[in-house]
């Protein structure tokens, strides 16, 4: 691929750093919007075929379904669902052992499974995301390699923050051993593609743990939350994106931020409901690539963990995971721990897993068809996906999709202007022009849905609903 073509297409790259691992002419750099992007050392040199192959949105030779089939279809007893992929088991629950759940974003399964693999001598190293120990760097979190339980535990918690794998994967090449890695869907898929191009990765990456991922965020997401509590851009030193509030449902978590306020180092805990920009449907600070993946359930990962956003589980403020297990060895570890009560897992139907991510699936998978159609109509290049372009979407949903794109694009630009003006309210005011239209649309949709439900109700149901209202 020539460089001009690459420069035009790279906005669709997940920016995992995989291309940089296989092509010495590519390195990762943070752009002015706080997003990683591939940058060329020599502008005249071609992009290697291997680099194109390991890039999920540039690769045209294979896809997640084919790779998952090669990995799992041959396992005896494995099941398959078109939406969630291959699975041996599906669970919802949390860790009981030690302080894993307490220190985690959700039920603590991600960190606990790493610990189990390590304790059972199945791996030597864990590749995960930790606080950057280099205090001179303005990159707050990065992929790192851990080789003890203490280090593994330090990597707990969700970081809604851009990270990339080029540095750690270079270390994997240098340092023999058995590794487990965690990542969002496009990253795990790029690790699988790397393993298809290089036998060292195939041999050393023994297990992959996948996160469910609504979308990625730029560094400006954390910066903008800190800005709101008086920590100026550049002055944020630490952030916990998922601080549990023990008197509230798991979904009503807070954000804990430490930084300079009027020259003094302070820590502020703010419920996310009191921070602007927390509506994930709006998609503030979202990179383009997040809207061009059709892998919702991290289909090429051995184990998938996400948040159990289900009414029967969110009431528990400590949080629960949804869990999809595609690897038999990991499933055996989970089953053994369930018996010895180290973890509490409910065996659930795959529909429960799907239900917990239903709106994510609709946006990321189903309505991708419309986003692809828009690109085709505009005669713009776009990646080829498993979902086909299709204009058949209701007018309201089309408008929601169009607005989401505007909101997300504008958030990058208008936030930059707000920083220049040193005025966060400028950002709020400008963004509200777009988000208020979005909110109004959702109100219409909700009203319409309520009316449709009403039309389906039986007379006795209407009567009992009326009685309940009267009692209030
Ligand atoms: C950007 C992003 C978006 C997400 N969106 C959703 C969503 O829409 N729906 C949903 O159900 N779940 C989502 N998750 C996953 C969810 O937030 C939890 O991470 C997951 O449920 C695991 O919880 P836990 O308690 O088991 O993890 P913990 O035990 O707290 O461990 C978290 C693990 O994730 C790793 N990690 C943290 N940040 C990153 C990162 N940026 N990239 C790769 N690895 C990382 C950590 O190193 C650690 O190993 C998202 C995660 C991320 C990073």
Coordinates of C-alpha atoms and ligand atoms in Angstrom, one line a residue:
X1 CA 0.0 0.0 0.0
X2 CA 1.4 3.4 -0.8
X3 CA 1.7 6.1 1.8
X4 CA -0.9 8.4 0.3
X5 CA -3.5 5.6 0.4
X6 CA -2.5 4.7 3.9
X7 CA -2.8 8.3 5.1
X8 CA -6.3 8.4 3.8
X9 CA -7.4 5.1 5.3
X10 CA -5.6 5.2 8.7
X11 CA -8.4 7.1 10.4
X12 CA -10.2 3.7 10.5
X13 CA -7.3 2.1 12.2
X14 CA -7.9 0.8 15.8
X15 CA -4.4 2.1 16.5
X16 CA -3.4 -0.9 18.5
X17 CA 0.2 -0.6 17.5
X18 CA 0.2 -4.0 15.7
X19 CA 1.3 -2.4 12.4
X20 CA 4.3 -0.8 14.2
X21 CA 5.3 -4.2 15.6
X22 CA 5.8 -5.7 12.1
X23 CA 6.8 -2.6 10.1
X24 CA 9.8 -0.6 11.3
X25 CA 8.7 2.4 9.2
X26 CA 5.6 2.8 11.4
X27 CA 5.6 4.2 14.9
X28 CA 2.8 5.1 17.2
X29 CA 2.3 8.8 18.1
X30 CA -0.4 10.6 20.1
X31 CA -2.1 13.2 18.0
X32 CA -3.4 16.7 19.0
X33 CA -6.8 15.1 19.8
X34 CA -5.3 12.7 22.4
X35 CA -5.7 9.6 20.1
X36 CA -2.9 7.3 19.1
X37 CA -2.3 7.1 15.3
X38 CA 0.3 5.4 13.1
X39 CA 3.0 7.8 11.9
X40 CA 5.5 7.1 9.1
X41 CA 9.2 7.6 9.6
X42 CA 9.9 7.7 5.9
X43 CA 7.0 9.2 3.9
X44 CA 8.2 7.6 0.7
X45 CA 8.4 4.1 1.8
X46 CA 5.5 1.6 1.0
X47 CA 3.4 0.1 3.8
X48 CA 4.4 -3.6 4.0
X49 CA 1.8 -6.3 3.2
X50 CA 2.3 -7.8 6.7
X51 CA 1.4 -4.4 8.3
X52 CA -1.7 -4.3 6.2
X53 CA -2.5 -7.9 7.2
X54 CA -2.3 -7.2 11.0
X55 CA -4.6 -4.2 10.8
X56 CA -8.2 -5.2 11.4
X57 CA -9.7 -2.6 9.2
X58 CA -7.2 -2.8 6.4
X59 CA -7.0 -6.6 6.2
X60 CA -9.2 -7.9 3.4
X61 CA -7.9 -11.5 3.6
X62 CA -9.7 -12.8 6.6
X63 CA -12.2 -11.7 9.4
X64 CA -13.0 -12.4 13.0
X65 CA -15.5 -15.2 12.1
X66 CA -12.8 -17.1 10.2
X67 CA -10.2 -16.6 12.8
X68 CA -12.5 -17.7 15.6
X69 CA -13.6 -20.7 13.6
X70 CA -10.0 -21.8 13.3
X71 CA -9.4 -21.3 17.0
X72 CA -12.5 -22.8 18.5
X73 CA -14.8 -24.7 16.1
X74 CA -12.8 -27.9 16.6
X75 CA -13.2 -28.0 20.4
X76 CA -15.5 -30.8 21.5
X77 CA -18.6 -29.6 23.2
X78 CA -18.3 -26.0 22.0
X79 CA -21.5 -24.1 21.1
X80 CA -21.9 -21.2 18.7
X81 CA -24.2 -18.2 18.5
X82 CA -24.2 -15.9 15.5
X83 CA -24.1 -12.8 17.9
X84 CA -21.8 -13.8 20.7
X85 CA -19.6 -16.3 18.9
X86 CA -18.2 -19.6 20.2
X87 CA -18.6 -20.5 23.9
X88 CA -18.2 -23.4 26.3
X89 CA -20.0 -21.5 29.1
X90 CA -21.7 -18.3 29.9
X91 CA -21.9 -16.8 33.4
X92 CA -22.8 -13.8 35.4
X93 CA -21.1 -13.2 38.7
X94 CA -18.1 -12.0 40.7
X95 CA -15.0 -13.0 42.6
X96 CA -15.3 -13.8 46.3
X97 CA -11.7 -14.6 47.0
X98 CA -9.5 -11.8 48.5
X99 CA -9.9 -8.2 47.5
X100 CA -10.2 -8.8 43.7
X101 CA -13.8 -7.5 43.4
X102 CA -13.2 -4.6 45.7
X103 CA -10.2 -3.4 43.7
X104 CA -11.8 -4.0 40.4
X105 CA -14.1 -2.0 38.1
X106 CA -16.8 -4.7 38.1
X107 CA -16.8 -8.2 39.5
X108 CA -13.0 -8.6 39.4
X109 CA -12.9 -11.6 37.0
X110 CA -10.3 -10.2 34.6
X111 CA -7.6 -9.8 37.2
X112 CA -8.6 -12.9 39.1
X113 CA -8.3 -15.1 35.9
X114 CA -4.8 -13.8 35.3
X115 CA -4.0 -14.7 38.9
X116 CA -5.4 -18.2 38.4
X117 CA -3.5 -18.8 35.2
X118 CA -0.3 -17.6 36.9
X119 CA -0.9 -19.6 40.2
X120 CA -1.6 -22.8 38.2
X121 CA 1.7 -22.4 36.3
X122 CA 0.0 -21.9 32.9
X123 CA 1.6 -18.5 32.2
X124 CA 4.8 -16.6 33.2
X125 CA 3.6 -13.1 32.3
X126 CA 0.5 -11.0 32.1
X127 CA 0.2 -8.2 29.5
X128 CA -2.3 -5.6 30.8
X129 CA -2.9 -1.9 31.3
X130 CA -1.3 -0.1 34.3
X131 CA -0.5 3.3 35.5
X132 CA 2.6 4.6 33.7
X133 CA 5.5 4.6 36.1
X134 CA 7.4 7.2 34.0
X135 CA 6.4 10.4 35.8
X136 CA 7.9 12.5 33.0
X137 CA 5.5 11.1 30.4
X138 CA 2.1 12.7 29.9
X139 CA 0.7 9.3 29.0
X140 CA -1.1 8.3 32.2
X141 CA -1.7 4.6 31.5
X142 CA 0.0 2.1 29.2
X143 CA 0.3 -1.6 28.4
X144 CA 2.8 -3.3 30.7
X145 CA 4.1 -6.8 31.5
X146 CA 3.6 -8.2 35.0
X147 CA 5.3 -11.3 36.5
X148 CA 4.1 -11.5 40.1
X149 CA 0.7 -11.6 41.8
X150 CA 1.4 -8.2 43.3
X151 CA 2.1 -6.7 39.8
X152 CA -1.0 -8.5 38.3
X153 CA -3.2 -6.9 41.0
X154 CA -1.8 -3.4 40.2
X155 CA -3.3 -3.8 36.7
X156 CA -6.9 -4.0 37.9
X157 CA -9.5 -1.4 36.8
X158 CA -10.9 -0.2 33.5
X159 CA -9.0 2.7 31.9
X160 CA -11.1 4.6 29.4
X161 CA -7.9 5.9 28.0
X162 CA -5.9 5.3 24.7
X163 CA -3.2 2.6 24.9
X164 CA -1.2 0.6 22.4
X165 CA 0.7 -2.7 22.3
X166 CA 3.8 -2.0 20.2
X167 CA 6.2 -1.7 23.1
X168 CA 5.0 -4.7 25.0
X169 CA 4.9 -6.9 21.9
X170 CA 8.5 -6.0 21.1
X171 CA 9.3 -7.2 24.6
X172 CA 7.4 -10.5 24.0
X173 CA 9.6 -11.1 21.0
X174 CA 12.8 -10.5 23.1
X175 CA 11.7 -12.4 26.2
X176 CA 10.7 -16.1 25.9
X177 CA 7.9 -17.3 28.1
X178 CA 4.1 -17.9 28.3
X179 CA 2.0 -14.8 28.1
X180 CA -1.7 -13.9 28.7
X181 CA -2.9 -10.6 27.3
X182 CA -6.1 -8.5 27.8
X183 CA -7.6 -6.2 25.2
X184 CA -10.7 -4.7 23.6
X185 CA -12.1 -6.6 20.5
X186 CA -10.0 -5.0 17.7
X187 CA -6.8 -5.3 19.8
X188 CA -7.3 -9.0 20.5
X189 CA -8.1 -9.6 16.9
X190 CA -4.9 -7.7 15.9
X191 CA -2.9 -9.9 18.3
X192 CA -4.4 -13.0 16.6
X193 CA -3.4 -11.6 13.2
X194 CA 0.1 -10.9 14.6
X195 CA 0.2 -14.6 15.7
X196 CA -0.7 -15.6 12.2
X197 CA 2.3 -13.7 10.8
X198 CA 4.9 -14.6 13.4
X199 CA 5.4 -18.0 15.0
X200 CA 7.0 -16.4 18.1
X201 CA 3.7 -14.7 19.0
X202 CA 1.7 -17.8 18.2
X203 CA 3.9 -19.8 20.6
X204 CA 4.2 -17.3 23.4
X205 CA 0.7 -15.7 23.6
X206 CA -1.0 -18.6 25.4
X207 CA -4.3 -16.9 26.4
X208 CA -6.3 -13.9 25.4
X209 CA -8.8 -12.2 27.6
X210 CA -11.2 -9.9 25.9
X211 CA -13.1 -6.9 27.2
X212 CA -16.5 -5.9 25.9
X213 CA -16.0 -2.3 24.6
X214 CA -18.7 0.2 23.9
X215 CA -16.1 2.5 22.3
X216 CA -12.6 3.8 22.9
X217 CA -11.9 7.3 24.3
X218 CA -9.2 9.9 23.7
X219 CA -7.1 11.3 26.6
X220 CA -9.4 14.3 26.5
X221 CA -12.2 12.2 28.2
X222 CA -10.3 12.1 31.4
X223 CA -8.9 15.6 30.9
X224 CA -12.4 17.0 30.4
X225 CA -13.7 15.4 33.6
X226 CA -10.8 16.8 35.6
X227 CA -11.3 20.3 34.0
X228 CA -14.9 20.2 35.4
X229 CA -13.7 19.8 39.0
X230 CA -11.0 22.5 38.8
X231 CA -8.0 20.4 37.6
X232 CA -6.7 22.3 34.6
X233 CA -5.6 20.4 31.4
X234 CA -2.1 19.0 32.1
X235 CA -2.5 19.0 35.9
X236 CA -4.3 15.6 36.3
X237 CA -2.0 13.1 38.0
X238 CA -4.3 10.0 38.5
X239 CA -7.8 8.9 37.7
X240 CA -10.0 6.0 38.7
X241 CA -12.7 5.9 36.0
X242 CA -14.7 3.4 38.0
X243 CA -14.8 4.3 41.7
X244 CA -17.5 2.2 43.4
X245 CA -20.1 4.0 45.5
X246 CA -21.2 1.5 48.0
X247 CA -24.6 3.1 48.6
X248 CA -25.6 3.2 44.9
X249 CA -26.2 0.7 42.1
X250 CA -23.1 -0.6 40.3
X251 CA -23.9 1.5 37.2
X252 CA -23.9 4.7 39.3
X253 CA -20.2 4.7 40.0
X254 CA -18.0 7.8 40.5
X255 CA -14.8 9.1 39.0
X256 CA -11.9 9.7 41.4
X257 CA -9.4 12.3 40.2
X258 CA -6.1 13.5 41.8
X259 CA -4.4 16.6 40.5
X260 CA -3.4 20.2 41.1
X261 CA -6.2 22.6 42.1
X262 CA -5.1 26.1 42.7
X263 CA -1.5 24.9 43.2
X264 CA -2.4 22.2 45.7
X265 CA -2.6 18.4 45.1
X266 CA -6.1 17.3 45.8
X267 CA -8.3 14.3 45.3
X268 CA -11.9 14.7 44.2
X269 CA -14.6 12.0 43.9
X270 CA -17.5 12.9 41.7
X271 CA -20.5 10.7 40.9
X272 CA -20.5 10.3 37.1
X273 CA -24.1 11.6 37.0
X274 CA -22.6 15.0 38.1
X275 CA -20.0 15.1 35.3
X276 CA -20.8 16.3 31.8
X277 CA -20.2 14.0 28.9
X278 CA -21.0 10.7 30.6
X279 CA -23.8 9.6 28.2
X280 CA -22.0 6.9 26.2
X281 CA -24.7 7.2 23.5
X282 CA -23.3 10.6 22.7
X283 CA -19.9 9.1 22.1
X284 CA -17.8 12.1 23.2
X285 CA -14.1 11.8 22.3
X286 CA -14.7 8.6 20.3
X287 CA -12.2 7.6 17.5
X288 CA -13.7 6.8 14.1
X289 CA -12.5 3.2 14.3
X290 CA -14.8 2.4 17.2
X291 CA -17.8 2.9 14.8
X292 CA -16.3 0.6 12.2
X293 CA -16.0 -2.7 14.1
X294 CA -18.6 -5.4 14.1
X295 CA -17.1 -7.5 16.9
X296 CA -19.2 -6.8 20.0
X297 CA -18.3 -9.9 22.0
X298 CA -14.6 -10.0 21.4
X299 CA -15.0 -13.1 19.2
X300 CA -11.4 -14.2 19.0
X301 CA -10.7 -14.0 22.8
X302 CA -10.5 -17.1 25.0
X303 CA -12.4 -15.5 27.8
X304 CA -14.6 -12.4 27.5
X305 CA -15.6 -10.2 30.5
X306 CA -17.9 -7.2 30.6
X307 CA -20.2 -5.4 32.9
X308 CA -23.4 -7.1 33.9
X309 CA -25.7 -4.1 33.1
X310 CA -28.8 -6.1 34.0
X311 CA -31.4 -4.9 36.5
X312 CA -31.1 -8.1 38.6
X313 CA -27.4 -7.5 39.1
X314 CA -26.8 -3.7 39.0
X315 CA -28.5 -3.2 42.4
X316 CA -25.3 -4.7 43.9
X317 CA -22.9 -1.7 44.1
X318 CA -19.8 -3.9 44.1
X319 CA -20.5 -5.0 40.5
X320 CA -20.8 -8.2 38.5
X321 CA -19.3 -9.5 35.3
X322 CA -20.8 -11.1 32.3
X323 CA -18.5 -13.9 31.3
X324 CA -18.2 -15.9 28.0
X325 CA -15.7 -18.7 28.1
X326 CA -14.3 -20.1 24.8
X327 CA -11.3 -21.9 26.2
X328 CA -11.8 -25.2 28.0
X329 CA -8.8 -24.8 30.4
X330 CA -10.1 -21.5 31.6
X331 CA -13.6 -23.0 32.0
X332 CA -12.1 -25.8 34.2
X333 CA -10.4 -23.2 36.4
X334 CA -13.7 -21.3 36.7
X335 CA -15.8 -24.4 37.5
X336 CA -13.3 -25.6 40.1
X337 CA -13.3 -22.1 41.8
X338 CA -17.1 -22.1 41.8
X339 CA -17.1 -25.4 43.7
X340 CA -14.6 -24.1 46.3
X341 CA -16.6 -20.8 46.5
X342 CA -13.7 -18.6 45.5
X343 CA -16.0 -17.1 42.9
X344 CA -19.8 -16.8 42.7
X345 CA -21.0 -17.4 39.2
X346 CA -24.5 -18.0 38.0
X347 CA -24.7 -20.2 34.9
X348 CA -26.8 -18.2 32.6
X349 CA -28.4 -18.6 29.2
X350 CA -26.6 -16.8 26.3
X351 CA -29.7 -14.6 25.9
X352 CA -28.9 -13.0 29.3
X353 CA -25.4 -12.2 28.1
X354 CA -26.8 -10.7 24.9
X355 CA -29.4 -8.7 26.8
X356 CA -26.7 -7.0 28.9
X357 CA -25.2 -5.6 25.7
X358 CA -28.4 -5.2 23.6
X359 CA -28.1 -1.5 22.9
X360 CA -24.3 -1.8 22.4
X361 CA -25.0 -4.5 19.8
X362 CA -27.6 -2.4 18.1
X363 CA -25.3 0.5 17.6
X364 CA -22.0 -1.4 17.0
X365 CA -23.3 -4.2 14.9
X366 CA -26.8 -3.7 13.5
X367 CA -26.6 0.0 12.7
X368 CA -23.1 -0.3 11.3
X369 CA -25.0 -1.3 8.1
X370 CA -26.4 2.2 7.9
X371 CA -23.0 3.9 8.7
X372 CA -21.5 1.8 5.9
X373 CA -24.3 2.8 3.5
X374 CA -23.6 6.5 4.3
X375 CA -20.0 6.1 3.4
X376 CA -20.9 4.3 0.1
X377 CA -23.4 7.0 -0.8
X378 CA -20.7 9.7 -0.2
X379 CA -18.4 7.5 -2.4
X380 CA -15.8 7.4 0.4
X381 CA -13.5 4.5 1.1
X382 CA -14.4 2.5 4.1
X383 CA -13.3 -0.8 5.5
X384 CA -15.0 -4.0 4.4
X385 CA -16.9 -5.5 7.3
X386 CA -18.9 -8.7 7.9
X387 CA -22.0 -6.5 8.1
X388 CA -23.2 -5.3 4.7
X389 CA -24.1 -1.7 3.9
X390 CA -27.9 -1.2 4.1
X391 CA -30.0 2.0 4.0
X392 CA -33.0 0.3 5.6
X393 CA -33.2 1.9 9.0
X394 CA -36.1 3.9 10.4
X395 CA -35.9 7.7 9.9
X396 CA -35.5 8.3 13.7
X397 CA -32.7 5.8 14.0
X398 CA -31.0 7.3 11.0
X399 CA -31.2 10.6 12.6
X400 CA -29.8 9.2 15.9
X401 CA -26.9 7.7 13.9
X402 CA -26.2 11.0 12.0
X403 CA -26.3 12.9 15.3
X404 CA -24.0 10.5 17.0
X405 CA -21.4 11.1 14.3
X406 CA -21.8 14.9 14.5
X407 CA -21.6 14.9 18.3
X408 CA -18.5 12.7 18.4
X409 CA -16.7 14.6 15.7
X410 CA -17.5 17.9 17.2
X411 CA -16.5 16.9 20.7
X412 CA -12.8 16.6 19.6
X413 CA -12.8 20.0 17.9
X414 CA -14.9 22.0 20.4
X415 CA -13.1 20.7 23.4
X416 CA -9.8 21.8 21.9
X417 CA -11.3 25.3 21.5
X418 CA -12.5 25.2 25.1
X419 CA -9.0 24.5 26.3
X420 CA -7.6 27.4 24.3
X421 CA -10.3 29.7 25.8
X422 CA -9.7 28.1 29.3
X423 CA -13.4 27.8 29.5
X424 CA -15.1 24.4 30.0
X425 CA -18.5 26.0 29.7
X426 CA -17.8 27.0 26.1
X427 CA -17.6 23.2 25.4
X428 CA -20.9 22.6 27.2
X429 CA -22.7 25.4 25.5
X430 CA -21.5 24.5 22.0
X431 CA -22.1 20.7 22.4
X432 CA -25.6 21.3 23.8
X433 CA -26.7 22.5 20.4
X434 CA -26.2 19.0 19.2
X435 CA -27.0 16.9 22.3
X436 CA -30.3 18.7 22.9
X437 CA -31.6 17.5 19.5
X438 CA -30.4 14.0 20.4
X439 CA -32.2 14.1 23.8
X440 CA -35.4 15.4 22.2
X441 CA -35.3 12.5 19.7
X442 CA -34.9 10.0 22.5
X443 CA -37.8 11.5 24.3
X444 CA -39.9 10.9 21.1
X445 CA -38.7 7.4 20.8
X446 CA -39.4 6.6 24.4
X447 CA -42.9 8.1 24.2
X448 CA -43.6 6.1 21.0
X449 CA -42.3 2.9 22.7
X450 CA -44.5 3.5 25.8
X451 CA -47.5 4.0 23.5
X452 CA -46.8 0.8 21.6
X453 CA -46.5 -1.1 24.9
X454 CA -49.8 0.4 26.0
X455 CA -51.6 -0.8 22.8
X456 CA -50.4 -4.3 23.5
X457 CA -51.7 -4.3 27.1
X458 CA -54.7 -6.3 28.2
X459 CA -57.6 -4.4 30.0
X460 CA -56.7 -5.8 33.4
X461 CA -53.1 -4.7 33.0
X462 CA -54.2 -1.2 32.1
X463 CA -56.5 -1.2 35.2
X464 CA -53.8 -2.3 37.6
X465 CA -51.4 0.3 36.1
X466 CA -54.0 3.0 36.6
X467 CA -54.6 1.9 40.2
X468 CA -50.8 2.0 40.9
X469 CA -50.7 5.6 39.5
X470 CA -53.6 6.6 41.7
X471 CA -52.0 5.2 44.8
X472 CA -48.9 7.3 44.2
Ligands
LIG1 C1 -12.5 1.4 26.7 C2 -13.3 0.4 27.4 C3 -14.7 0.4 27.1 C4 -15.5 -0.6 27.7 N1 -16.8 -0.6 27.4 C5 -17.6 -1.6 28.0 C6 -19.0 -1.7 27.6 O1 -19.5 -0.9 26.8 N2 -19.8 -2.7 28.2 C7 -19.2 -3.6 29.1 O2 -19.9 -4.5 29.5 N3 -17.9 -3.5 29.4 C8 -17.1 -2.5 28.9 N4 -15.8 -2.4 29.3 C9 -15.2 -3.5 30.2 C10 -15.5 -3.2 31.6 O3 -15.4 -1.8 31.9 C11 -14.6 -3.9 32.6 O4 -13.3 -3.7 32.3 C12 -14.8 -5.4 32.5 O5 -16.2 -5.7 32.9 C13 -13.9 -6.2 33.5 O6 -14.2 -5.9 34.8 P1 -13.4 -6.6 35.9 O7 -13.9 -6.1 37.2 O8 -13.4 -8.1 35.7 O9 -11.9 -6.1 35.6 P2 -10.7 -5.7 36.6 O10 -10.4 -6.9 37.5 O11 -10.9 -4.4 37.2 O12 -9.5 -5.6 35.5 C14 -9.7 -4.8 34.4 C15 -8.7 -5.3 33.3 O13 -8.8 -4.6 32.2 C16 -7.5 -4.1 31.8 N5 -7.7 -2.8 31.1 C17 -8.0 -1.6 31.6 N6 -8.1 -0.7 30.7 C18 -7.8 -1.3 29.5 C19 -7.8 -0.8 28.2 N7 -8.0 0.4 27.9 N8 -7.4 -1.7 27.2 C20 -7.1 -3.0 27.6 N9 -7.2 -3.5 28.8 C21 -7.5 -2.6 29.8 C22 -6.7 -4.0 33.1 O14 -5.3 -4.0 32.9 C23 -7.2 -5.2 33.8 O15 -6.5 -6.4 33.4 C24 -15.0 -1.5 28.7 C25 -13.6 -1.4 29.0 C26 -12.8 -0.5 28.3 C27 -11.3 -0.5 28.6

